Coordinates of C-alpha atoms in Angstrom, one line a residue:
Chain B
M4 CA -37.3 -27.9 -17.9
K5 CA -36.9 -24.8 -15.8
R6 CA -34.0 -22.6 -16.6
I7 CA -31.9 -20.6 -14.1
G8 CA -29.5 -17.9 -15.1
I9 CA -26.1 -17.4 -13.4
A10 CA -24.1 -14.2 -14.1
R11 CA -20.6 -14.9 -15.4
S12 CA -19.3 -12.3 -12.8
L13 CA -18.4 -11.9 -9.2
L14 CA -18.5 -15.3 -7.3
Y15 CA -19.1 -17.3 -10.4
Y16 CA -15.4 -17.7 -10.5
H17 CA -15.4 -19.1 -7.0
Y18 CA -18.5 -21.2 -6.9
F19 CA -19.4 -22.2 -10.4
Y20 CA -19.6 -26.0 -9.8
L21 CA -21.2 -25.7 -6.4
W22 CA -24.1 -23.9 -8.0
K23 CA -24.3 -25.5 -11.3
T24 CA -24.2 -29.1 -10.0
F25 CA -26.8 -28.3 -7.3
F26 CA -29.3 -26.9 -9.8
E27 CA -28.6 -29.6 -12.4
E28 CA -29.1 -32.4 -9.9
L29 CA -32.5 -30.9 -9.2
G30 CA -33.4 -31.0 -12.9
V31 CA -32.9 -27.3 -13.5
E32 CA -31.0 -26.2 -16.6
V33 CA -28.2 -23.7 -15.8
V34 CA -27.8 -20.8 -18.3
L35 CA -24.6 -18.7 -18.1
S36 CA -24.4 -15.1 -19.4
S37 CA -22.0 -14.5 -22.2
P38 CA -18.4 -13.7 -21.4
T39 CA -18.1 -10.0 -20.7
N40 CA -18.3 -7.9 -23.8
K41 CA -18.8 -4.3 -24.7
K42 CA -22.6 -4.5 -24.6
I43 CA -22.6 -6.1 -21.1
L44 CA -20.2 -3.4 -19.9
E45 CA -22.3 -0.6 -21.4
N46 CA -25.6 -2.0 -20.0
G47 CA -24.0 -2.3 -16.6
M48 CA -22.7 1.2 -16.6
K49 CA -26.1 2.5 -17.6
K50 CA -28.2 0.7 -15.0
A51 CA -26.0 0.2 -12.0
V52 CA -25.7 2.7 -9.1
D53 CA -23.0 5.2 -9.9
D54 CA -20.9 4.8 -6.8
T55 CA -20.4 1.0 -6.9
C56 CA -17.4 -0.9 -8.2
L57 CA -16.9 -2.1 -11.7
P58 CA -17.4 -5.8 -10.9
V59 CA -20.9 -5.0 -9.5
K60 CA -21.7 -2.8 -12.5
L61 CA -20.7 -5.7 -14.8
T62 CA -23.0 -8.0 -12.9
F63 CA -25.9 -5.7 -13.8
G64 CA -24.9 -6.1 -17.5
H65 CA -24.6 -9.9 -17.1
L66 CA -28.0 -10.2 -15.5
M67 CA -29.6 -8.1 -18.3
D68 CA -28.0 -10.5 -20.8
L69 CA -29.8 -13.4 -19.1
A70 CA -33.1 -11.9 -18.1
D71 CA -35.0 -12.8 -21.3
R72 CA -33.7 -16.3 -21.6
V73 CA -34.4 -17.8 -18.2
D74 CA -37.2 -18.5 -15.7
Y75 CA -35.1 -17.6 -12.6
L76 CA -32.1 -15.5 -11.8
F77 CA -29.8 -16.8 -9.1
I78 CA -28.4 -13.8 -7.2
P79 CA -27.4 -15.2 -3.8
R80 CA -27.1 -12.9 -0.8
L81 CA -23.7 -13.9 0.6
V82 CA -23.3 -12.3 3.9
S83 CA -20.9 -14.7 5.5
I84 CA -19.3 -17.8 4.2
E85 CA -16.9 -18.4 7.2
P86 CA -17.8 -18.4 10.9
D87 CA -15.7 -15.3 11.6
A88 CA -15.7 -13.2 8.5
F89 CA -18.0 -11.3 6.1
T90 CA -18.0 -11.0 2.4
C91 CA -18.0 -7.4 1.0
P92 CA -20.9 -5.0 1.7
K93 CA -21.7 -4.8 -2.0
L94 CA -22.1 -8.6 -2.3
I95 CA -24.4 -8.5 0.7
G96 CA -26.6 -5.8 -0.8
L97 CA -26.3 -7.2 -4.4
P98 CA -29.9 -8.6 -4.7
D99 CA -31.4 -5.4 -3.4
M100 CA -29.3 -3.2 -5.8
I101 CA -30.4 -5.4 -8.7
K102 CA -34.1 -5.5 -7.8
A103 CA -34.3 -1.8 -7.2
N104 CA -32.7 -0.9 -10.5
L105 CA -33.7 -3.5 -13.0
E106 CA -37.2 -3.9 -14.2
N107 CA -39.1 -6.9 -15.7
L108 CA -36.8 -9.5 -14.2
P109 CA -37.7 -13.2 -14.0
T110 CA -38.1 -14.6 -10.5
V111 CA -35.0 -13.7 -8.4
L112 CA -33.7 -16.4 -6.0
D113 CA -31.7 -14.4 -3.5
T114 CA -31.1 -17.1 -0.8
C115 CA -29.2 -15.8 2.1
F116 CA -25.9 -17.4 3.1
D117 CA -24.9 -16.3 6.6
I118 CA -22.7 -18.7 8.5
K119 CA -21.7 -16.1 11.1
K120 CA -25.4 -15.9 12.1
G121 CA -25.4 -19.7 12.5
I122 CA -27.1 -20.6 9.2
S123 CA -25.1 -23.5 7.8
L124 CA -24.2 -23.8 4.2
Y125 CA -26.5 -26.9 4.0
Q126 CA -29.5 -25.0 5.5
S127 CA -29.1 -22.3 2.9
F128 CA -29.0 -24.8 0.1
L129 CA -32.0 -26.7 1.6
E130 CA -34.0 -23.4 1.4
L131 CA -32.8 -22.8 -2.2
G132 CA -33.7 -26.3 -3.3
Q133 CA -37.2 -26.0 -1.9
N134 CA -37.9 -23.6 -4.7
F135 CA -37.8 -26.6 -7.0
T136 CA -38.8 -29.7 -5.0
N137 CA -40.1 -30.6 -1.6
K138 CA -38.2 -33.9 -1.4
T139 CA -35.4 -33.3 1.1
A140 CA -33.6 -36.4 0.1
L141 CA -33.3 -35.1 -3.4
I142 CA -31.9 -31.8 -2.2
N143 CA -29.5 -33.6 0.2
N144 CA -28.2 -35.6 -2.7
A145 CA -27.8 -32.6 -4.9
F146 CA -25.9 -30.7 -2.2
Q147 CA -23.5 -33.6 -1.6
K148 CA -22.8 -33.9 -5.3
A149 CA -22.4 -30.2 -5.7
E150 CA -19.8 -30.1 -2.9
M151 CA -17.9 -32.9 -4.4
K152 CA -17.8 -31.3 -7.8
Q153 CA -16.8 -28.0 -6.3
K154 CA -13.8 -29.7 -4.6
E155 CA -12.8 -31.3 -7.9
F156 CA -13.0 -27.8 -9.5
E157 CA -10.7 -26.3 -6.8
K158 CA -8.3 -29.2 -7.2
T159 CA -8.2 -28.8 -11.0
M160 CA -7.3 -25.1 -10.6
E161 CA -4.5 -26.0 -8.2
K162 CA -2.7 -27.6 -11.2
G163 CA -2.0 -24.0 -12.4
L164 CA -5.2 -23.4 -14.3
T165 CA -7.6 -20.4 -14.3
P166 CA -11.2 -21.1 -13.5
E167 CA -12.2 -20.9 -17.2
E168 CA -9.4 -23.3 -18.1
A169 CA -10.5 -25.7 -15.3
I170 CA -14.1 -25.5 -16.5
D171 CA -13.0 -26.3 -20.1
I172 CA -11.2 -29.4 -18.9
M173 CA -14.0 -30.5 -16.6
E174 CA -16.6 -30.0 -19.4
G175 CA -14.3 -31.8 -21.9
S176 CA -14.2 -28.9 -24.3
P177 CA -10.8 -27.9 -25.8
S178 CA -9.3 -24.8 -24.2
P179 CA -9.2 -21.9 -26.7
A180 CA -5.7 -21.2 -25.3
N181 CA -4.5 -24.4 -27.1
N182 CA -5.7 -23.0 -30.4
N183 CA -4.0 -19.7 -30.0
P184 CA -1.8 -19.2 -33.1
V185 CA 0.7 -17.1 -31.1
K186 CA 3.1 -19.5 -29.5
P187 CA 4.3 -18.3 -26.1
R188 CA 8.0 -17.8 -25.5
T189 CA 9.6 -20.1 -23.0
E190 CA 8.6 -19.1 -19.6
D191 CA 11.6 -17.6 -17.8
L192 CA 9.7 -15.7 -15.1
K193 CA 7.2 -16.6 -12.4
I194 CA 4.7 -14.0 -11.5
G195 CA 2.4 -14.1 -8.5
L196 CA -0.8 -12.4 -9.4
I197 CA -3.1 -11.4 -6.6
G198 CA -6.6 -9.9 -6.8
H199 CA -10.2 -11.0 -6.8
P200 CA -11.0 -13.8 -9.3
Y201 CA -13.6 -11.6 -11.0
N202 CA -10.9 -9.1 -11.8
L203 CA -8.1 -11.6 -12.6
Y204 CA -10.1 -13.9 -14.8
D205 CA -12.4 -11.6 -16.7
N206 CA -10.3 -11.1 -19.8
Y207 CA -12.4 -8.3 -21.1
I208 CA -12.1 -6.1 -18.2
N209 CA -8.4 -6.7 -17.3
M210 CA -7.3 -6.4 -21.0
D211 CA -6.3 -10.1 -21.1
L212 CA -3.8 -9.6 -18.3
I213 CA -3.0 -13.3 -17.8
E214 CA -2.5 -14.0 -21.5
K215 CA -0.3 -10.9 -21.8
L216 CA 1.9 -12.1 -19.0
R217 CA 2.1 -15.6 -20.5
Q218 CA 2.9 -14.1 -23.9
G219 CA 5.6 -12.1 -22.1
G220 CA 7.3 -15.2 -20.9
C221 CA 5.7 -15.6 -17.5
Q222 CA 4.3 -18.5 -15.6
V223 CA 1.3 -16.9 -13.7
I224 CA 0.4 -18.2 -10.3
T225 CA -2.7 -17.0 -8.5
A226 CA -4.4 -17.7 -5.2
E227 CA -6.8 -20.1 -6.9
M228 CA -3.8 -22.2 -8.0
L229 CA -2.5 -22.5 -4.4
P230 CA -3.9 -25.0 -1.9
A231 CA -6.4 -23.3 0.4
P232 CA -4.7 -24.2 3.7
V233 CA -1.5 -22.4 2.5
M234 CA -3.3 -19.1 2.3
K235 CA -5.3 -19.6 5.5
K236 CA -2.1 -20.2 7.4
E237 CA -0.4 -17.1 5.9
A238 CA -3.3 -14.8 6.5
A239 CA -3.7 -16.2 10.0
A240 CA -0.2 -15.1 10.7
W241 CA -1.2 -11.5 10.2
R242 CA -1.5 -9.5 13.4
E243 CA -5.3 -9.2 13.3
D244 CA -8.1 -11.1 11.7
I245 CA -9.0 -9.7 8.3
F246 CA -12.7 -8.8 8.2
W247 CA -13.5 -9.9 4.7
T248 CA -13.3 -13.5 3.4
M249 CA -12.1 -12.5 0.0
G250 CA -9.5 -10.2 1.5
R251 CA -8.1 -13.0 3.6
K252 CA -7.5 -15.0 0.5
M253 CA -5.8 -12.1 -1.2
V254 CA -3.6 -11.1 1.7
G255 CA -2.8 -14.8 2.3
A256 CA -1.7 -15.3 -1.3
A257 CA 0.4 -12.1 -1.1
F258 CA 2.1 -13.1 2.1
H259 CA 2.7 -16.6 0.7
F260 CA 4.4 -15.1 -2.4
F261 CA 6.5 -12.7 -0.4
N262 CA 7.7 -15.4 2.0
S263 CA 8.0 -18.5 -0.1
N264 CA 10.6 -17.2 -2.6
R265 CA 8.8 -19.0 -5.4
V266 CA 8.0 -16.0 -7.6
D267 CA 10.2 -13.3 -9.4
G268 CA 7.6 -10.6 -9.0
I269 CA 4.1 -9.9 -7.7
I270 CA 1.3 -8.0 -9.3
C271 CA -1.7 -6.9 -7.4
C272 CA -4.7 -6.2 -9.6
I273 CA -7.6 -4.2 -8.0
S274 CA -10.6 -2.3 -9.3
F275 CA -10.7 1.4 -8.9
E276 CA -13.6 1.8 -6.5
C277 CA -13.1 -1.3 -4.3
G278 CA -13.4 -0.3 -0.7
P279 CA -11.9 -3.4 1.0
D280 CA -9.0 -3.5 -1.4
S281 CA -8.0 0.1 -0.9
L282 CA -7.4 -0.9 2.8
L283 CA -5.9 -4.4 2.1
E284 CA -3.5 -2.9 -0.5
V285 CA -1.9 -1.0 2.3
L286 CA -1.2 -4.2 4.2
I287 CA 0.2 -5.8 1.1
L288 CA 2.4 -2.7 0.4
E289 CA 3.7 -2.8 4.0
E290 CA 4.8 -6.4 3.4
A291 CA 6.3 -5.5 0.0
R292 CA 8.5 -3.0 1.7
K293 CA 9.9 -5.7 3.9
H294 CA 10.8 -7.8 0.9
K295 CA 12.6 -5.4 -1.4
E296 CA 14.2 -8.3 -3.3
I297 CA 10.8 -9.2 -4.8
P298 CA 9.5 -6.5 -7.2
Y299 CA 5.8 -5.5 -6.5
M300 CA 3.4 -3.5 -8.6
S301 CA -0.2 -2.7 -8.2
L302 CA -2.4 -2.4 -11.3
I303 CA -5.7 -0.6 -11.0
I304 CA -8.4 -1.4 -13.5
D305 CA -11.6 0.5 -14.4
E306 CA -13.8 0.9 -17.3
H307 CA -11.3 2.2 -19.8
T308 CA -11.0 0.4 -23.1
G309 CA -7.6 1.6 -24.0
E310 CA -5.0 -1.1 -23.4
A311 CA -2.0 1.3 -23.2
G312 CA -2.1 1.7 -19.4
V313 CA -2.0 -2.0 -18.7
V314 CA 0.4 -2.8 -21.5
T315 CA 2.9 -0.1 -20.5
R316 CA 2.9 -1.1 -16.8
V317 CA 3.2 -4.9 -17.5
E318 CA 6.0 -4.4 -20.0
A319 CA 7.9 -2.1 -17.7
F320 CA 7.5 -4.4 -14.8
L321 CA 8.8 -7.4 -16.8
D322 CA 11.7 -5.3 -18.2
M323 CA 12.6 -4.3 -14.7
I324 CA 12.8 -7.9 -13.5
R325 CA 14.8 -9.0 -16.5
R326 CA 17.2 -6.1 -16.6
K327 CA 18.0 -6.7 -12.9
R328 CA 19.3 -10.2 -13.7
Chain S
M11 CA 28.5 9.9 -39.4
K12 CA 26.4 7.3 -37.6
G13 CA 23.2 8.4 -35.9
Y14 CA 20.7 6.6 -33.7
L15 CA 17.1 7.9 -33.8
G16 CA 14.7 7.8 -30.8
I17 CA 11.1 8.8 -31.2
D18 CA 8.8 9.4 -28.2
V19 CA 5.2 9.9 -29.2
G20 CA 3.4 11.2 -26.1
S21 CA -0.2 12.1 -25.5
V22 CA 0.5 15.8 -25.9
T23 CA 3.9 16.1 -27.5
T24 CA 6.1 14.2 -29.9
K25 CA 9.8 14.2 -29.3
M26 CA 12.7 13.1 -31.5
V27 CA 16.5 12.8 -30.9
V28 CA 19.4 11.6 -32.9
L29 CA 22.4 10.4 -30.9
N30 CA 25.9 9.9 -32.1
E31 CA 28.0 6.8 -31.2
D32 CA 28.9 8.3 -27.8
D33 CA 25.2 8.7 -26.9
E34 CA 25.5 12.4 -27.3
V35 CA 22.5 14.4 -28.6
I36 CA 23.3 15.7 -32.1
A37 CA 19.8 16.8 -32.9
Y38 CA 16.4 17.0 -31.2
N39 CA 13.0 18.4 -31.6
Y40 CA 9.8 18.8 -29.6
L41 CA 6.4 19.2 -31.3
R42 CA 2.8 19.1 -30.2
T43 CA 1.2 15.7 -31.2
G44 CA -2.0 17.7 -31.8
G45 CA -4.2 14.7 -31.8
N46 CA -2.6 13.3 -34.9
P47 CA 0.4 11.1 -34.1
V48 CA 1.1 10.1 -37.8
K49 CA 1.4 13.7 -38.9
A50 CA 3.4 14.6 -35.8
V51 CA 5.9 11.8 -36.6
Q52 CA 6.1 12.9 -40.2
E53 CA 6.6 16.6 -39.3
G54 CA 9.2 15.6 -36.7
L55 CA 11.1 13.6 -39.3
K56 CA 11.1 16.5 -41.8
D57 CA 12.3 18.8 -39.1
I58 CA 15.0 16.6 -37.7
I59 CA 16.6 15.9 -41.0
E60 CA 17.1 19.6 -41.4
R61 CA 19.1 19.6 -38.2
L62 CA 21.4 16.8 -39.2
D63 CA 24.6 16.7 -41.1
P64 CA 23.6 15.4 -44.6
L65 CA 26.2 12.6 -44.2
T66 CA 24.5 11.2 -41.1
T67 CA 23.2 7.6 -41.6
I68 CA 20.6 6.3 -39.2
Q69 CA 21.9 3.0 -37.8
A70 CA 19.0 2.2 -35.4
V71 CA 15.5 3.5 -34.5
G72 CA 13.5 3.0 -31.4
T73 CA 10.0 4.3 -30.5
T74 CA 8.4 4.9 -27.1
G75 CA 5.5 6.7 -25.5
S76 CA 1.8 5.9 -25.7
G77 CA 2.0 6.1 -29.5
R78 CA 5.0 3.8 -29.8
Y79 CA 3.3 1.0 -31.7
L80 CA 1.9 3.3 -34.3
A81 CA 5.2 5.2 -34.7
G82 CA 7.1 1.9 -34.7
V83 CA 5.1 0.6 -37.7
L84 CA 5.4 3.9 -39.5
V85 CA 9.1 4.3 -39.4
G86 CA 10.2 0.7 -39.1
A87 CA 11.5 0.6 -35.5
D88 CA 14.1 -1.8 -34.3
T89 CA 12.8 -1.6 -30.8
I90 CA 9.5 -0.5 -29.4
K91 CA 9.8 0.1 -25.6
N92 CA 7.6 1.4 -22.9
E93 CA 8.4 4.8 -21.6
I94 CA 9.4 3.7 -18.1
T95 CA 12.3 1.6 -19.3
A96 CA 13.2 4.3 -21.8
H97 CA 13.3 7.1 -19.2
A98 CA 15.3 5.0 -16.7
V99 CA 17.9 4.1 -19.4
A100 CA 18.3 7.7 -20.3
A101 CA 18.6 8.8 -16.7
T102 CA 21.3 6.2 -15.7
C103 CA 23.2 6.9 -18.9
L104 CA 23.4 10.6 -18.0
I105 CA 23.8 10.3 -14.2
P106 CA 24.8 6.8 -13.3
E107 CA 24.4 7.5 -9.6
A108 CA 20.8 8.7 -10.0
K109 CA 18.5 7.0 -7.4
T110 CA 15.1 8.6 -8.0
V111 CA 13.6 9.9 -11.2
F112 CA 10.4 12.0 -11.3
E113 CA 8.9 12.2 -14.7
I114 CA 5.8 14.4 -15.4
G115 CA 4.4 14.5 -18.9
G116 CA 1.2 15.5 -20.6
Q117 CA -1.1 12.8 -19.2
D118 CA 1.2 10.6 -17.2
S119 CA 3.3 11.1 -14.2
K120 CA 5.8 8.5 -13.1
I121 CA 8.3 7.8 -10.4
I122 CA 11.2 5.5 -11.1
I123 CA 13.4 4.2 -8.2
I124 CA 16.9 3.2 -9.3
R125 CA 19.7 1.6 -7.3
D126 CA 23.0 0.7 -8.8
E127 CA 21.8 1.7 -12.3
I128 CA 18.9 -0.7 -12.2
V129 CA 15.2 0.0 -11.9
I130 CA 14.0 -1.6 -8.7
D131 CA 10.5 0.0 -8.4
F132 CA 8.3 2.4 -10.3
A133 CA 4.7 3.7 -10.3
M134 CA 2.5 5.7 -12.6
N135 CA -0.5 7.7 -12.0
T136 CA -3.6 5.6 -12.0
V137 CA -7.0 6.5 -13.4
C138 CA -6.6 10.3 -12.9
A139 CA -4.4 12.8 -14.7
A140 CA -4.5 15.4 -12.0
G141 CA -1.3 17.3 -11.7
T142 CA 0.1 16.5 -15.1
G143 CA 1.1 18.8 -17.9
S144 CA -2.3 18.9 -19.5
F145 CA -3.8 20.4 -16.3
L146 CA -1.0 23.1 -16.1
D147 CA -1.6 23.9 -19.8
H148 CA -5.3 24.3 -19.1
Q149 CA -4.8 26.6 -16.1
A150 CA -2.2 28.7 -18.0
A151 CA -4.8 29.2 -20.8
R152 CA -7.5 30.0 -18.3
I153 CA -5.5 32.8 -16.7
N154 CA -4.1 34.0 -20.0
L155 CA -0.5 33.3 -19.3
P156 CA 1.9 31.4 -21.7
I157 CA 2.8 28.1 -20.1
E158 CA 6.5 29.0 -20.6
K159 CA 6.1 31.9 -18.2
F160 CA 4.5 29.7 -15.4
G161 CA 7.7 28.9 -13.6
E162 CA 9.0 32.4 -13.8
Y163 CA 5.8 33.7 -12.1
A164 CA 5.8 31.0 -9.5
L165 CA 9.4 32.0 -8.4
K166 CA 8.2 35.6 -7.9
A167 CA 5.6 34.6 -5.4
R168 CA 5.9 36.0 -1.8
N169 CA 3.1 34.2 -0.1
P170 CA 2.0 31.1 -2.0
V171 CA -1.6 30.3 -1.4
R172 CA -2.8 26.8 -0.4
I173 CA -4.6 25.0 -3.1
A174 CA -6.3 21.5 -3.0
G175 CA -4.1 19.4 -5.2
R176 CA -6.0 16.1 -4.9
C177 CA -8.3 16.6 -7.9
T178 CA -8.0 18.8 -10.9
V179 CA -11.5 20.0 -10.7
F180 CA -11.2 21.0 -7.0
A181 CA -7.9 22.6 -7.6
E182 CA -9.4 24.7 -10.3
S183 CA -12.3 25.8 -8.2
D184 CA -9.9 26.6 -5.3
M185 CA -7.8 28.7 -7.7
I186 CA -10.8 30.6 -8.9
H187 CA -11.9 31.2 -5.4
K188 CA -8.4 32.6 -4.4
Q189 CA -8.3 34.7 -7.5
Q190 CA -11.8 36.2 -6.8
T191 CA -10.8 37.1 -3.2
G192 CA -7.9 39.1 -4.5
H193 CA -4.7 37.0 -4.2
N194 CA -2.2 37.9 -6.9
R195 CA -1.4 35.6 -9.8
E196 CA 2.2 34.9 -8.7
D197 CA 1.0 33.5 -5.3
I198 CA -1.8 31.5 -6.9
I199 CA 0.6 29.9 -9.5
A200 CA 3.2 29.1 -6.8
G201 CA 0.4 27.6 -4.7
L202 CA -0.6 25.5 -7.6
C203 CA 3.0 24.2 -8.1
Q204 CA 3.2 23.3 -4.5
A205 CA -0.2 21.5 -4.6
L206 CA 0.8 19.5 -7.6
V207 CA 4.1 18.4 -6.0
R208 CA 2.3 17.5 -2.7
N209 CA -0.2 15.5 -4.7
Y210 CA 2.6 13.7 -6.6
L211 CA 4.6 12.8 -3.5
N212 CA 1.5 11.6 -1.6
N213 CA 0.1 9.5 -4.4
I214 CA 2.5 8.4 -7.0
A215 CA 5.5 8.4 -4.7
K216 CA 3.5 6.9 -1.8
G217 CA 5.6 4.4 0.1
K218 CA 8.6 4.7 -2.1
E219 CA 12.1 5.3 -0.6
L220 CA 13.1 8.7 -1.9
L221 CA 16.9 9.1 -2.0
S222 CA 19.0 11.7 -3.8
P223 CA 20.3 12.2 -6.4
F224 CA 16.9 13.2 -7.7
L225 CA 16.3 13.7 -11.4
F226 CA 13.3 15.5 -12.8
Q227 CA 12.4 14.7 -16.4
G228 CA 9.5 15.2 -18.8
G229 CA 8.0 18.4 -20.3
V230 CA 6.8 19.7 -16.9
A231 CA 10.5 19.8 -15.7
A232 CA 10.8 23.0 -17.7
N233 CA 8.7 24.6 -15.1
Q234 CA 11.0 26.2 -12.5
G235 CA 8.1 26.6 -10.1
I236 CA 7.5 22.8 -9.9
K237 CA 11.3 22.2 -9.5
A238 CA 11.4 24.7 -6.7
A239 CA 8.4 23.1 -5.0
F240 CA 10.0 19.6 -5.2
E241 CA 13.2 21.0 -3.7
R242 CA 11.3 22.7 -0.9
E243 CA 9.3 19.4 -0.1
L244 CA 12.4 17.1 -0.3
E245 CA 14.8 19.6 1.2
S246 CA 17.3 18.5 -1.4
E247 CA 18.6 19.5 -4.8
V248 CA 16.6 18.3 -7.8
I249 CA 18.5 17.9 -11.0
V250 CA 16.8 18.8 -14.3
P251 CA 18.9 17.3 -17.1
P252 CA 19.6 19.7 -20.1
H253 CA 17.5 17.5 -22.4
H254 CA 14.8 16.8 -19.8
A255 CA 11.9 16.9 -22.3
V256 CA 13.4 14.4 -24.6
M257 CA 14.8 11.8 -22.2
G258 CA 12.3 9.1 -23.3
A259 CA 13.5 9.5 -26.9
I260 CA 17.2 9.4 -25.8
G261 CA 16.5 6.3 -23.8
V262 CA 14.9 4.4 -26.6
A263 CA 17.6 5.5 -29.1
I264 CA 20.1 3.9 -26.7
L265 CA 18.0 0.8 -26.3
A266 CA 17.6 0.4 -30.1
Q267 CA 21.4 0.7 -30.5
E268 CA 21.9 -2.0 -27.8
E269 CA 19.3 -4.3 -29.2
L270 CA 20.7 -4.3 -32.8
A271 CA 24.3 -4.7 -31.4
S272 CA 23.2 -7.7 -29.4
R273 CA 21.3 -9.3 -32.3
G274 CA 23.9 -8.3 -34.9
E275 CA 21.3 -7.1 -37.3
K276 CA 20.9 -4.1 -39.6
T277 CA 18.2 -1.4 -38.9
K278 CA 14.7 -1.8 -40.3
F279 CA 14.4 2.0 -40.6
K280 CA 12.4 2.9 -43.7
S281 CA 14.3 6.1 -44.4
F282 CA 13.3 9.7 -44.0
E283 CA 11.0 9.4 -47.0
V284 CA 8.4 8.1 -44.6
A285 CA 7.8 11.8 -43.9
E286 CA 6.6 12.5 -47.4
A287 CA 4.5 9.3 -47.8
D288 CA 0.7 9.5 -48.0
Y289 CA -0.1 7.8 -44.7
Q290 CA -3.7 7.8 -43.5
T291 CA -5.3 6.3 -40.4
S292 CA -8.9 5.3 -40.2
S293 CA -10.9 3.2 -37.8
F294 CA -14.1 1.1 -37.9
E295 CA -16.1 -0.9 -35.4
C296 CA -16.0 -4.6 -36.1
G297 CA -19.5 -6.1 -35.7
D298 CA -18.6 -9.7 -36.0
C299 CA -19.0 -10.4 -32.2
A300 CA -20.4 -8.7 -29.1
N301 CA -17.0 -7.1 -28.4
F302 CA -17.4 -4.5 -31.1
C303 CA -13.7 -3.8 -31.2
E304 CA -12.5 -0.5 -32.5
V305 CA -10.1 -1.5 -35.2
V306 CA -7.5 1.1 -36.4
Q307 CA -6.0 0.9 -39.8
L308 CA -2.9 2.5 -41.1
S309 CA -2.8 2.9 -44.9
L310 CA -0.1 4.0 -47.4
S311 CA -1.6 5.5 -50.5
D312 CA -4.9 3.7 -49.8
Q313 CA -3.2 0.3 -49.3
P314 CA -3.6 -1.0 -45.7
V315 CA -0.2 -1.6 -44.1
S316 CA -1.2 -2.4 -40.6
R317 CA -4.2 -2.8 -38.4
W318 CA -4.6 -3.2 -34.6
G319 CA -7.1 -2.9 -31.9
S320 CA -9.0 -6.2 -32.4
R321 CA -9.1 -8.6 -29.4
C322 CA -9.1 -11.7 -31.6
R323 CA -6.3 -10.3 -33.9
K324 CA -8.3 -11.4 -37.0
W325 CA -7.9 -8.0 -38.6
E326 CA -4.1 -7.8 -38.2
V327 CA -2.3 -7.5 -41.6

């Protein structure tokens, strides 16, 4: 059986089941890189272009973790996944950055996804599937199943689960969170957490932010836990179209939290060198200023390993909300 | 006499205060952490006991600052609080009508927005320590001027020069350039103070509603030049509290007292003998998984008393 490697980074958190199911239906074994660890981070820092953001650097590390274990690496070129928006420039250039900087890679599958150019999602998957079979019916079937499974994945997260927790449930493996010896306190606060999934759900890089909030007595709500139409509606209410798909989701979630009165505080977690976020944060800040009753904090993450910065800010933020009561 | 001890172990300095029952400072000190927080806490305890009435009994202890967990384990703290909450509590205790608190320390700078004695917003510097105390220290050393004199020199300036305040490295090259073209020290120092304040207001205070009364706390508040630069930019008076450098310690002493009162418990303070005990810290890299956590161990006479730093918590004692 052929083996294809998928990096546990970037859009893995969005599209895991779409990709995994598609490949498995075609008889290809999917191999994931290890969860982010020190070695992956260090490898990524060493090999990636200096000016790029931490999530992209991490992807280098994840692909290096996979390279020796697989026949293919799946590094899709996601240009546009909505008719009227782009993904981020670093995602568009990702396969090129990887191929230019990493040597001795297995075959790289860098299928282009570009809906804005008129290439449908199906067409891209058809092209991708043709690497493994020339039977169109087989690819069609795999694509349909993949879309269904992806919907199920998204519905599972809407129950208030992180992607990793949803995957654990769908795979039938017990969630490590249930084995955690430290019992959380009763949750007396609701925190809306906004940011890219690859920042929010990579526990290594965000210093276990979600777990820290839960231990601190918070129920955490993220964009992935909200139904997609809610965010589309909120983001559409903005005075102009937002250029980036991921940014739309972030701003949509932020606006929803500010306007729906369902959270006690909002934390926006962004990585230091993220270009789009540095602009979007200004929009979110502008909205925050109109809603002074809801405390807002931004948390910037980078490659530090010291927890102090994150811990201090989170503790102070929760203290602030509780002392206000 | 009853005393409440607050310990603030910062990146550069360690501060201690003892308050009486009316939240008045009866003793305080301010020492360099010198890269060794354990020793700094022990030295601080030895020093503060000298400043106390021998009949004082410590009723509650709190720790804050980036070394708060280590210090908390060491002395047996009743409360371990982040420095933002501690600073805010101290500020509102001293000046209940305070609305904006600027705090500039060794590696951190913060802004705390308070309304009706409650924190409603705050921010801390992000990934860069530009414009904090460490940078001023470094510049003072470079131009061979004791840091204590910095403010005095800044106030003597006639024509402060313009210096780029966005980045420490650029600020330094700007300062050297100005120095080499012949500007005098006073004008360069005053220019640096203005650059630092500009940077602070444009970054940390970005988007915040700045209302007076303004309080300026932290070690850097000792610098009259920075205070003057704030007042110039804000066109308003900036209050530097008498115990500005130890406000975090004051705040956490008050919090410890509150916490014990609400829980109705006795203090866990281990006594001043902690200062004489043979504490050692060591660290090792755990190789049991790919995370290679850096585990820190605190030992008392070669017996481990606490460990931290492992993600999975397996090393905790």
